[in-house]
XYZ file of C-alpha atoms in Angstrom:
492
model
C -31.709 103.562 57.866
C -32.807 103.310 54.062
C -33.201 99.202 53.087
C -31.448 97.801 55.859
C -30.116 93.997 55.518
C -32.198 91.627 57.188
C -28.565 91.276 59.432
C -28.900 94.907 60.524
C -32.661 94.410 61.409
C -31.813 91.487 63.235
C -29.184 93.874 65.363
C -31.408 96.783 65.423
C -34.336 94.254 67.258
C -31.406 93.533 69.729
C -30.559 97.142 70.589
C -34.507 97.990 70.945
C -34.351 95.733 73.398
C -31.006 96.471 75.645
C -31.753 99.914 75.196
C -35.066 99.948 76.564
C -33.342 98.544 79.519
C -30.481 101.250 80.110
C -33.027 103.994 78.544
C -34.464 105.073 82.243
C -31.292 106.012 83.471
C -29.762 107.435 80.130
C -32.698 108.893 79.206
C -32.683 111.012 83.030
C -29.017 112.128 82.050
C -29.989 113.107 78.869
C -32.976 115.317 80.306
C -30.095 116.774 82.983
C -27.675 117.937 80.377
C -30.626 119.319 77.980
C -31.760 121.169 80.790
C -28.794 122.932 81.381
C -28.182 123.754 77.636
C -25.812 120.835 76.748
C -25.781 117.348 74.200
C -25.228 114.062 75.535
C -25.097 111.357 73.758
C -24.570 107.078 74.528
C -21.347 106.645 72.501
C -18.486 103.391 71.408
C -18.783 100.360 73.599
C -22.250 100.327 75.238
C -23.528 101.204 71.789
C -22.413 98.500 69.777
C -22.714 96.025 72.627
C -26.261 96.962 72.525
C -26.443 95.968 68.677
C -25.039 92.677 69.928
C -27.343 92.137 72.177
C -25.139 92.801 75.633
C -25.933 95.361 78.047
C -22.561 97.099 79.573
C -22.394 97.623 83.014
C -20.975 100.792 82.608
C -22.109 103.745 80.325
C -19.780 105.924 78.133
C -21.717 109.429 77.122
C -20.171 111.976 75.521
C -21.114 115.817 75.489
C -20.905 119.230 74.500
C -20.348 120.571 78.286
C -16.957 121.358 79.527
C -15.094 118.999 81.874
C -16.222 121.574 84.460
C -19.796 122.031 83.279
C -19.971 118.156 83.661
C -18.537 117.844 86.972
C -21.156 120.007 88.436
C -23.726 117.945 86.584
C -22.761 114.598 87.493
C -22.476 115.932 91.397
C -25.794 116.526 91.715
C -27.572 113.627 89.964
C -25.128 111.082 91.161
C -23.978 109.373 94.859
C -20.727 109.675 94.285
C -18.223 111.351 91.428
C -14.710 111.677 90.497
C -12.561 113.609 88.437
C -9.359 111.394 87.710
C -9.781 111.833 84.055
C -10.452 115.346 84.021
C -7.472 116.266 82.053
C -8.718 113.910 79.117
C -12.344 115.746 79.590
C -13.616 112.696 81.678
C -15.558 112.971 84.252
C -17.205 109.832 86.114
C -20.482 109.494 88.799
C -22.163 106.556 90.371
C -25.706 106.323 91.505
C -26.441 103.415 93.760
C -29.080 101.072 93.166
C -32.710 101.793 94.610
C -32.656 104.999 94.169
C -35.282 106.647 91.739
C -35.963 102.701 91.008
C -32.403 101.994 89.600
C -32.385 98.296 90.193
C -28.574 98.185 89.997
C -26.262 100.484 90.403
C -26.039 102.973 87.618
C -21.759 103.841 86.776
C -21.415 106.838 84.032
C -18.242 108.198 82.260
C -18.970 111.695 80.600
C -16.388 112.901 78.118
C -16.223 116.579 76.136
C -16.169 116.041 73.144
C -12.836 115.344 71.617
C -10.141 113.987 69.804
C -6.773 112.493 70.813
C -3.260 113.276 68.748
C 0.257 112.276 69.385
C 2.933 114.570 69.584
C 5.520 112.739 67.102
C 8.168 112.490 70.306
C 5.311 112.078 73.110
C 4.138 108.595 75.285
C 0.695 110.503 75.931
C -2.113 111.872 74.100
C -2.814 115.280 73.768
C -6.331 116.420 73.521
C -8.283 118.546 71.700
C -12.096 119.116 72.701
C -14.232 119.336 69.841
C -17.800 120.953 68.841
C -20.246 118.534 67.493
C -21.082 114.392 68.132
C -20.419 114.077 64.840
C -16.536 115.373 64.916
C -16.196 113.470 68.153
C -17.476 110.198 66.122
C -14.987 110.629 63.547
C -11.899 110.178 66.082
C -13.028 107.189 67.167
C -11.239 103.723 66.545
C -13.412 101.847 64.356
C -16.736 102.698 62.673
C -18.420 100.190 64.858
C -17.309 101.886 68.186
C -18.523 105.372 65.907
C -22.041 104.964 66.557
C -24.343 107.017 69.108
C -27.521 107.179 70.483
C -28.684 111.242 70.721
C -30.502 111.618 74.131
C -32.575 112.123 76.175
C -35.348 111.433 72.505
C -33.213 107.923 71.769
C -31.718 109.053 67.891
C -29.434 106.937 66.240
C -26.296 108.481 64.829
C -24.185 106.204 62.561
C -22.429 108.653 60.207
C -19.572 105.785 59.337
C -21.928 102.838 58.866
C -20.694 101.175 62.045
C -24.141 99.249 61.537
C -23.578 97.301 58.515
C -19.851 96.958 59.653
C -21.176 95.112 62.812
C -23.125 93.021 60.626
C -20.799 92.067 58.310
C -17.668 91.555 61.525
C -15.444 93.849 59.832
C -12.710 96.560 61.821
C -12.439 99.417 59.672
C -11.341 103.121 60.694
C -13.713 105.865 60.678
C -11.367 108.041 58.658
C -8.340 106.961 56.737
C -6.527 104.316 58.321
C -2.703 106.105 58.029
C -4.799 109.315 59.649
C -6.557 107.220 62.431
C -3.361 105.270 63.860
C -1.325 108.423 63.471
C -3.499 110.338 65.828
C -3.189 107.717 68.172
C -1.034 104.457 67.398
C -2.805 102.299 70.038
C -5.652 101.931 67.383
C -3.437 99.176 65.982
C -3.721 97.023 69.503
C -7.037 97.788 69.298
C -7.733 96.500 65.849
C -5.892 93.172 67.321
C -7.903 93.437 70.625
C -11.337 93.759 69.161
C -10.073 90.901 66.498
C -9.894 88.775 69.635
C -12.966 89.695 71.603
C -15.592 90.302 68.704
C -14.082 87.276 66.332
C -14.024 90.197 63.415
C -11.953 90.157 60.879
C -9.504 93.467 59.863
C -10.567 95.058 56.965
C -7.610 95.670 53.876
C -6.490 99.044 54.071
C -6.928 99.079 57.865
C -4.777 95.753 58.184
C -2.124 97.683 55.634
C -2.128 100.973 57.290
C -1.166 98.964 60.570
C 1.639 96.815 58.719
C 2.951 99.871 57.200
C 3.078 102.129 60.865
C 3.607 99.121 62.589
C 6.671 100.441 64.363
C 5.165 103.751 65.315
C 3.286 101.294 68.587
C 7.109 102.435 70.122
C 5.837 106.133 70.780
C 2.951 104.454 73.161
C 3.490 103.635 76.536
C 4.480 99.903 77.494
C 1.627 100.185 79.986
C -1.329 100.922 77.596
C 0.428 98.125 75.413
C 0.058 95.412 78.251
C -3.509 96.504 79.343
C -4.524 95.790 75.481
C -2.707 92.627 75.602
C -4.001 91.842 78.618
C -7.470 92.354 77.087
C -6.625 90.387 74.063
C -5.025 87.944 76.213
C -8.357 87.483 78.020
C -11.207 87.149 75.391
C -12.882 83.643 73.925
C -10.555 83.666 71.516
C -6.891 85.154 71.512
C -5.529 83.083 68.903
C -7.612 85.225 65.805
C -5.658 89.122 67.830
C -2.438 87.269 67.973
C -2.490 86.656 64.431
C -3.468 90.108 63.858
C -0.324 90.929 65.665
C 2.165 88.336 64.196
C 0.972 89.265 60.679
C 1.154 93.300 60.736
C 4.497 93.198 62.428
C 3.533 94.442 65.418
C 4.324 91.976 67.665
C 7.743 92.740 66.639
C 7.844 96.098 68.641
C 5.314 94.444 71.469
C 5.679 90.912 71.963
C 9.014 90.114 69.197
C 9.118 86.444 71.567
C 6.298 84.988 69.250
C 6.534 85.896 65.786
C 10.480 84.568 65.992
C 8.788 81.243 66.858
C 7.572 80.764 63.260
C 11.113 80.173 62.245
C 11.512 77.009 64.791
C 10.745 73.722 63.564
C 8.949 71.996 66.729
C 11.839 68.657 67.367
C 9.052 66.554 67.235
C 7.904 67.138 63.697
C 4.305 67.093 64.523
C 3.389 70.600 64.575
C 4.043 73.077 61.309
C 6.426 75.128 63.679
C 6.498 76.612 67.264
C 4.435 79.330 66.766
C 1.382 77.450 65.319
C 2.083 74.432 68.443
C 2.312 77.870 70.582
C -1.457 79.255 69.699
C -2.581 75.523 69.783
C -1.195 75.066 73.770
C -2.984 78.265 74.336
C -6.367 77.345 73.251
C -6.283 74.043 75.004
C -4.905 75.715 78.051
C -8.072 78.101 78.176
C -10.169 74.761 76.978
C -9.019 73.469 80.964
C -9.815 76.896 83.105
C -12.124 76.245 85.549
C -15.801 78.403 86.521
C -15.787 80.464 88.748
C -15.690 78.073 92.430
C -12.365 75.824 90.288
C -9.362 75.764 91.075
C -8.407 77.973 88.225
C -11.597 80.609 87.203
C -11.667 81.195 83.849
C -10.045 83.882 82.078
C -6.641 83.251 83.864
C -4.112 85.796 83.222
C -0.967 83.885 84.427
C -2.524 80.057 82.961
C -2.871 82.444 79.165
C 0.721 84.179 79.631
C 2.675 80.881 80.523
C 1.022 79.253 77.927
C 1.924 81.952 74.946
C 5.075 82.074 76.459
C 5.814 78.848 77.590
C 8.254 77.953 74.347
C 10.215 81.124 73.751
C 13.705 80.067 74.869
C 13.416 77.544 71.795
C 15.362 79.924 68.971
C 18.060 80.612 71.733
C 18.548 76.671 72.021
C 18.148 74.859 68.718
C 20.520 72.334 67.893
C 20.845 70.606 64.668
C 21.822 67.189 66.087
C 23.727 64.248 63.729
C 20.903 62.308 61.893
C 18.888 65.610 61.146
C 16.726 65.554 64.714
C 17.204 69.407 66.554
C 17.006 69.870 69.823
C 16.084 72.585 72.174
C 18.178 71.642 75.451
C 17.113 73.500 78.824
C 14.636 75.923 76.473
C 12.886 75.567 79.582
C 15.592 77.598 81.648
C 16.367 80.029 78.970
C 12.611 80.825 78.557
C 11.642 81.112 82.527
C 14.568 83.958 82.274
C 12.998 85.448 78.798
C 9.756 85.959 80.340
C 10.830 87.699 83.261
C 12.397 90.135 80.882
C 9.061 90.703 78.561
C 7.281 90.896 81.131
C 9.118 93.639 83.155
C 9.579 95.236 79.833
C 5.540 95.525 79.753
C 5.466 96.466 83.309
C 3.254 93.711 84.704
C 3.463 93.338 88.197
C 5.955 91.625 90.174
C 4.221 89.000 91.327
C 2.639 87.919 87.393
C 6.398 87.733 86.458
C 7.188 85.620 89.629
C 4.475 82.942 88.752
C 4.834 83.539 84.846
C 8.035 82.851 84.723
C 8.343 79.617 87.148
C 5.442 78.489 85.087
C 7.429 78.147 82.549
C 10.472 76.958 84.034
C 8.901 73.821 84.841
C 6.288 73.336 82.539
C 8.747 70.267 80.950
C 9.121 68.644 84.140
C 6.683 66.259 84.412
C 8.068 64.973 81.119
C 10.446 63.175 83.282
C 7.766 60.948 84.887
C 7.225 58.915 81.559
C 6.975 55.600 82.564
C 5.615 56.663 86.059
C 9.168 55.462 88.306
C 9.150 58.770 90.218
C 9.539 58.003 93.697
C 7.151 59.996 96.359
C 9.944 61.738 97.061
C 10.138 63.404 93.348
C 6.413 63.559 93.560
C 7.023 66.021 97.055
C 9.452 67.649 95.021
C 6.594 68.038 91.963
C 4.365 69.697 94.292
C 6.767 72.048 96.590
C 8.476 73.402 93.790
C 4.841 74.536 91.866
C 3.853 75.475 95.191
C 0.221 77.789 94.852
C 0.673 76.911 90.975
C 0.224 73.190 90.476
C -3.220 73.749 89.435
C -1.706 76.362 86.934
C 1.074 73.691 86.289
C -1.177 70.641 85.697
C -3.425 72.197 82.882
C -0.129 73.771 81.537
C 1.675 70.507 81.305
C -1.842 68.979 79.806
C -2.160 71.635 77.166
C 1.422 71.063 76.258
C 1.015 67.772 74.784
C -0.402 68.759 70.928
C 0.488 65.489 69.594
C -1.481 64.267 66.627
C -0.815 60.733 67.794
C -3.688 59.308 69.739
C -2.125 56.244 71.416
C 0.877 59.055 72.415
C -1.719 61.435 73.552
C -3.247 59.053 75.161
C -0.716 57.822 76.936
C 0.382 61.273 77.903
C -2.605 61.678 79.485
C -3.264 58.801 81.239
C 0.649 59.039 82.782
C -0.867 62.792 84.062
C -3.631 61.452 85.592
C -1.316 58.607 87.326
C 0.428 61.836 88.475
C -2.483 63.811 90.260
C -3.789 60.298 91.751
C -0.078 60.025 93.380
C -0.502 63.579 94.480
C -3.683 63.373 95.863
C -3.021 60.124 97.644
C -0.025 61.731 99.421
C -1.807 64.674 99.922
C -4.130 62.260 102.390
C -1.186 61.474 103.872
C 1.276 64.146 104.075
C 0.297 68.200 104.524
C 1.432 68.379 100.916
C 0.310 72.098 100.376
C 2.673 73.027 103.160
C 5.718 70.778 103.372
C 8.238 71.616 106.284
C 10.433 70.072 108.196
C 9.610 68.097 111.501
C 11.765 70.419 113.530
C 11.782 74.224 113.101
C 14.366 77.032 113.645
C 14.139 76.884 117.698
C 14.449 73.348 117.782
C 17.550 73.372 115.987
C 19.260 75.832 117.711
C 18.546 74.241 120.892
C 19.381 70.939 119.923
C 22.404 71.910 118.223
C 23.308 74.909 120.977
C 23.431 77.086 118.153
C 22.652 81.344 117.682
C 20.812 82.777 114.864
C 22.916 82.629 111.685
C 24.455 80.854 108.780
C 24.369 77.456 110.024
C 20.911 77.524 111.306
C 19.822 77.861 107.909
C 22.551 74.899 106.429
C 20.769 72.591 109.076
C 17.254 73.636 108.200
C 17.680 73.019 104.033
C 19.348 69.700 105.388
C 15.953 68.726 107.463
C 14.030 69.699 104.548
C 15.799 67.787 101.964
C 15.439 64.757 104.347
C 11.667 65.712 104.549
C 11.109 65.434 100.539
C 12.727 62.143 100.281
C 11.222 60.486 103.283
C 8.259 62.351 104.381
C 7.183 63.353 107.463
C 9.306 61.147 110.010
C 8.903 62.287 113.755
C 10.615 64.745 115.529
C 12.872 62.227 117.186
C 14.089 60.678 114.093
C 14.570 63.939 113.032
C 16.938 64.804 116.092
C 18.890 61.876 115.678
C 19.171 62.512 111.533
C 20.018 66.192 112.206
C 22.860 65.421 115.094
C 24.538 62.758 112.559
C 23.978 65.366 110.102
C 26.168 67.827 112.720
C 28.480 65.191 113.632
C 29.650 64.284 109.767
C 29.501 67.735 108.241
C 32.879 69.115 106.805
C 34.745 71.244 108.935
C 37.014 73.887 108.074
């Protein structure tokens, strides 16, 4: 580089040093493909992480050699190889640690030379294998993913000026922006994404080139969509992609649950509106995820989700009530049943849309405690209706409480922590976690000369209702409750 910034020396001292630490490996791969004729190249991620001063577990090269050519390659230096991405010109090998003095294992993904277009009416990329590193650089997202390092002699290729982008924080696209995210539309999650996980900001034209084809996300499959919201979902900060989102209109096609927020005045007046309490809940929901032995290891997909989504049934509900308050009766409901819907719309799995979803059904329940006059047996209730998410559901409900008012906040909190003491103490007490009744189906029937069916399952909700508001009382007490139970029921 000619006159570098004392910014890009300081990243070019960092790469010198991850590199020297991948270079054995990289270097060896390098000396392979020259050997048989071909480039390679360290490309995108690893790169730049480099620059940052991270070294990537896993090592993206690209090449001149066929899919094919690579294959054969990568099955003779590696342990183990696969061909799943074949069709994109990807072809990936492992080499387990200790051998040839790898200290850890050693995971490479080798791609042809390429570039990826949309067909205006297709879900999937078609590819095009190109010629040169160069052209290959040029398709790439964003001039800092645009940089390579030539092996097996270590030669820096930066044709964009990815370098000084990554020292200033700035997303811009190798070629024009409207070019870039017509080739491929995901670029525009991506720009939101790397917002999120690099704390860079968007640069102009990029940001308008994304407002502007905002809509054209719709040709891109709702599973890529979720696995870069997922990732944006997942970095330190989420908040700075979200806005990226919100404010090029994309969310509208992706996520159109949070930018409608911004129109919702939150009923307690202490917030600008629900969106901004929204991103707020969010951070102070990551703030209380645990390390890695807590109860909930930080980053927590289902915690983030539930708390970006915990308020969206708020437009469906708002009332303008007589004295100029507004209300947002049973948001709580019509939310748990909006997030089921996004959700399957973005194909997560079922069981993220299960816990998602109930999150926010009862994330407004311990709002009820207040004063602290819940009986144990609405404490029981607390607890069996989270089930495996009450950790989830405390540092939800926590997060929740965005209150500018300290002696509210405080007293928020300290009615919380009254909470967990009551659950803990009847935790001691009680098998809390796994709350059943003190007789079980066999029992029932025998006591009650009954065969499987209907009625079995009328007496064992009645046992367990008696079990939440009294605890555990005895099998005996339990015969006697059921048989008055049998005795008084309404006959037909």
């Amino acid at each position: 580089m000619s006159n570098p910034t004392s910014a890009e020396l300081d990243l070019q001292r960092r790469a010198l040093s991850v590199l020297t630490e991948l270079a054995p490996a990289a270097v060896e791969l390098g000396e392979v493909f020259r050997g048989a004729g071909h480039e390679l190249a360290l490309v995108g991620g690893p790169v730049r992480d480099a620059f940052l001063g991270r070294a990537s577990a896993d090592l993206d090269f690209a090449t001149s050699a066929t899919p094919d050519e690579t294959l054969a390659l990568l099955a003779a230096w590696g342990d183990a190889h696969w061909d799943i991405g074949k069709e994109f010109g990807t072809i990936g090998a492992k080499r387990f640690a200790g051998r040839r003095g790898d200290a850890d294992d050693v995971v490479v993904e080798v791609t042809t030379y390429r570039s990826d277009e949309y067909d205006p009416e297709s879900r999937k990329p078609v590819v095009a294998f190109g010629r040169t590193l160069e052209g290959d650089l040029s398709r790439r997202d964003f001039t800092v993913n645009a940089m390579a390092v030539r092996l097996p002699d270590l030669v820096f290729v930066d044709p964009h000026d990815g370098l000084a982008d990554l020292a200033a924080g700035v997303l811009r696209t190798p070629i024009a922006p409207e070019r870039s995210f017509d080739d491929d539309p995901l670029r525009m999650m991506r720009a939101a994404r790397f917002a999120a996980q690099l704390g860079f900001h968007v640069e102009h034209s990029t940001l308008e080139a994304a407002t502007q084809m905002a809509q054209r996300i719709e040709i891109v499959s709702a599973e890529r969509v979720r696995d870069e919201l997922d990732k944006l979902l997942l970095s330190a900060t989420p908040r700075d992609g979200l806005g990226v989102l919100v404010a090029t209109g994309l969310a509208d096609h992706v996520l159109p649950e949070l930018p409608a927020l911004r129109l919702e005045i939150d009923e307690h007046h202490r917030h600008k509106d629900v969106y901004e309490h929204t991103l707020t809940v969010l951070e102070q929901a990551i703030d209380l995820e645990t390390g890695p032995d807590g109860a909930v290891p930080r980053p927590d997909r289902v915690l983030r989700l539930a708390a970006l989504l915990h308020d969206i049934g708020k437009p469906a509900t708002r009332r303008f009530e007589q004295g100029g308050g507004v209300s947002f009766h049973h948001h709580e409901m019509v939310g748990a049943k909006l997030t089921a819907k996004r959700l399957r719309a973005l194909r997560y799995d079922k069981e993220t849309v299960r816990a998602v979803s109930r999150l926010v059904e009862l994330h407004l329940r311990f709002h009820g405690y207040g004063d602290g006059t819940w009986t144990d047996s609405a404490v029981r209730r607390y607890v069996t209706d989270a089930g495996p998410l009450l950790e989830r559901l405390h540092r939800l409900t926590r997060a929740d409480c965005t209150t500018r008012n300290r002696r509210k906040a405080k007293r928020l909190s300290d009615a919380y922590d009254d909470l967990e003491q009551r659950i803990e103490r009847l935790r001691g007490e009680e098998e809390l976690a796994s709350i059943r009744p003190d007789l079980d189906g066999g029992q029932i029937m025998e006591i009650l000369g009954l065969r499987p069916g209907p009625e079995v399952g009328q007496a064992y909700r009645f046992l367990m209702e008696l079990r939440l508001d009294r605890g555990p009382v005895g099998a005996d007490t339990a015969r006697d409750e059921l048989l008055r139970w049998w005795s008084e029921r309404p006959t037909s």
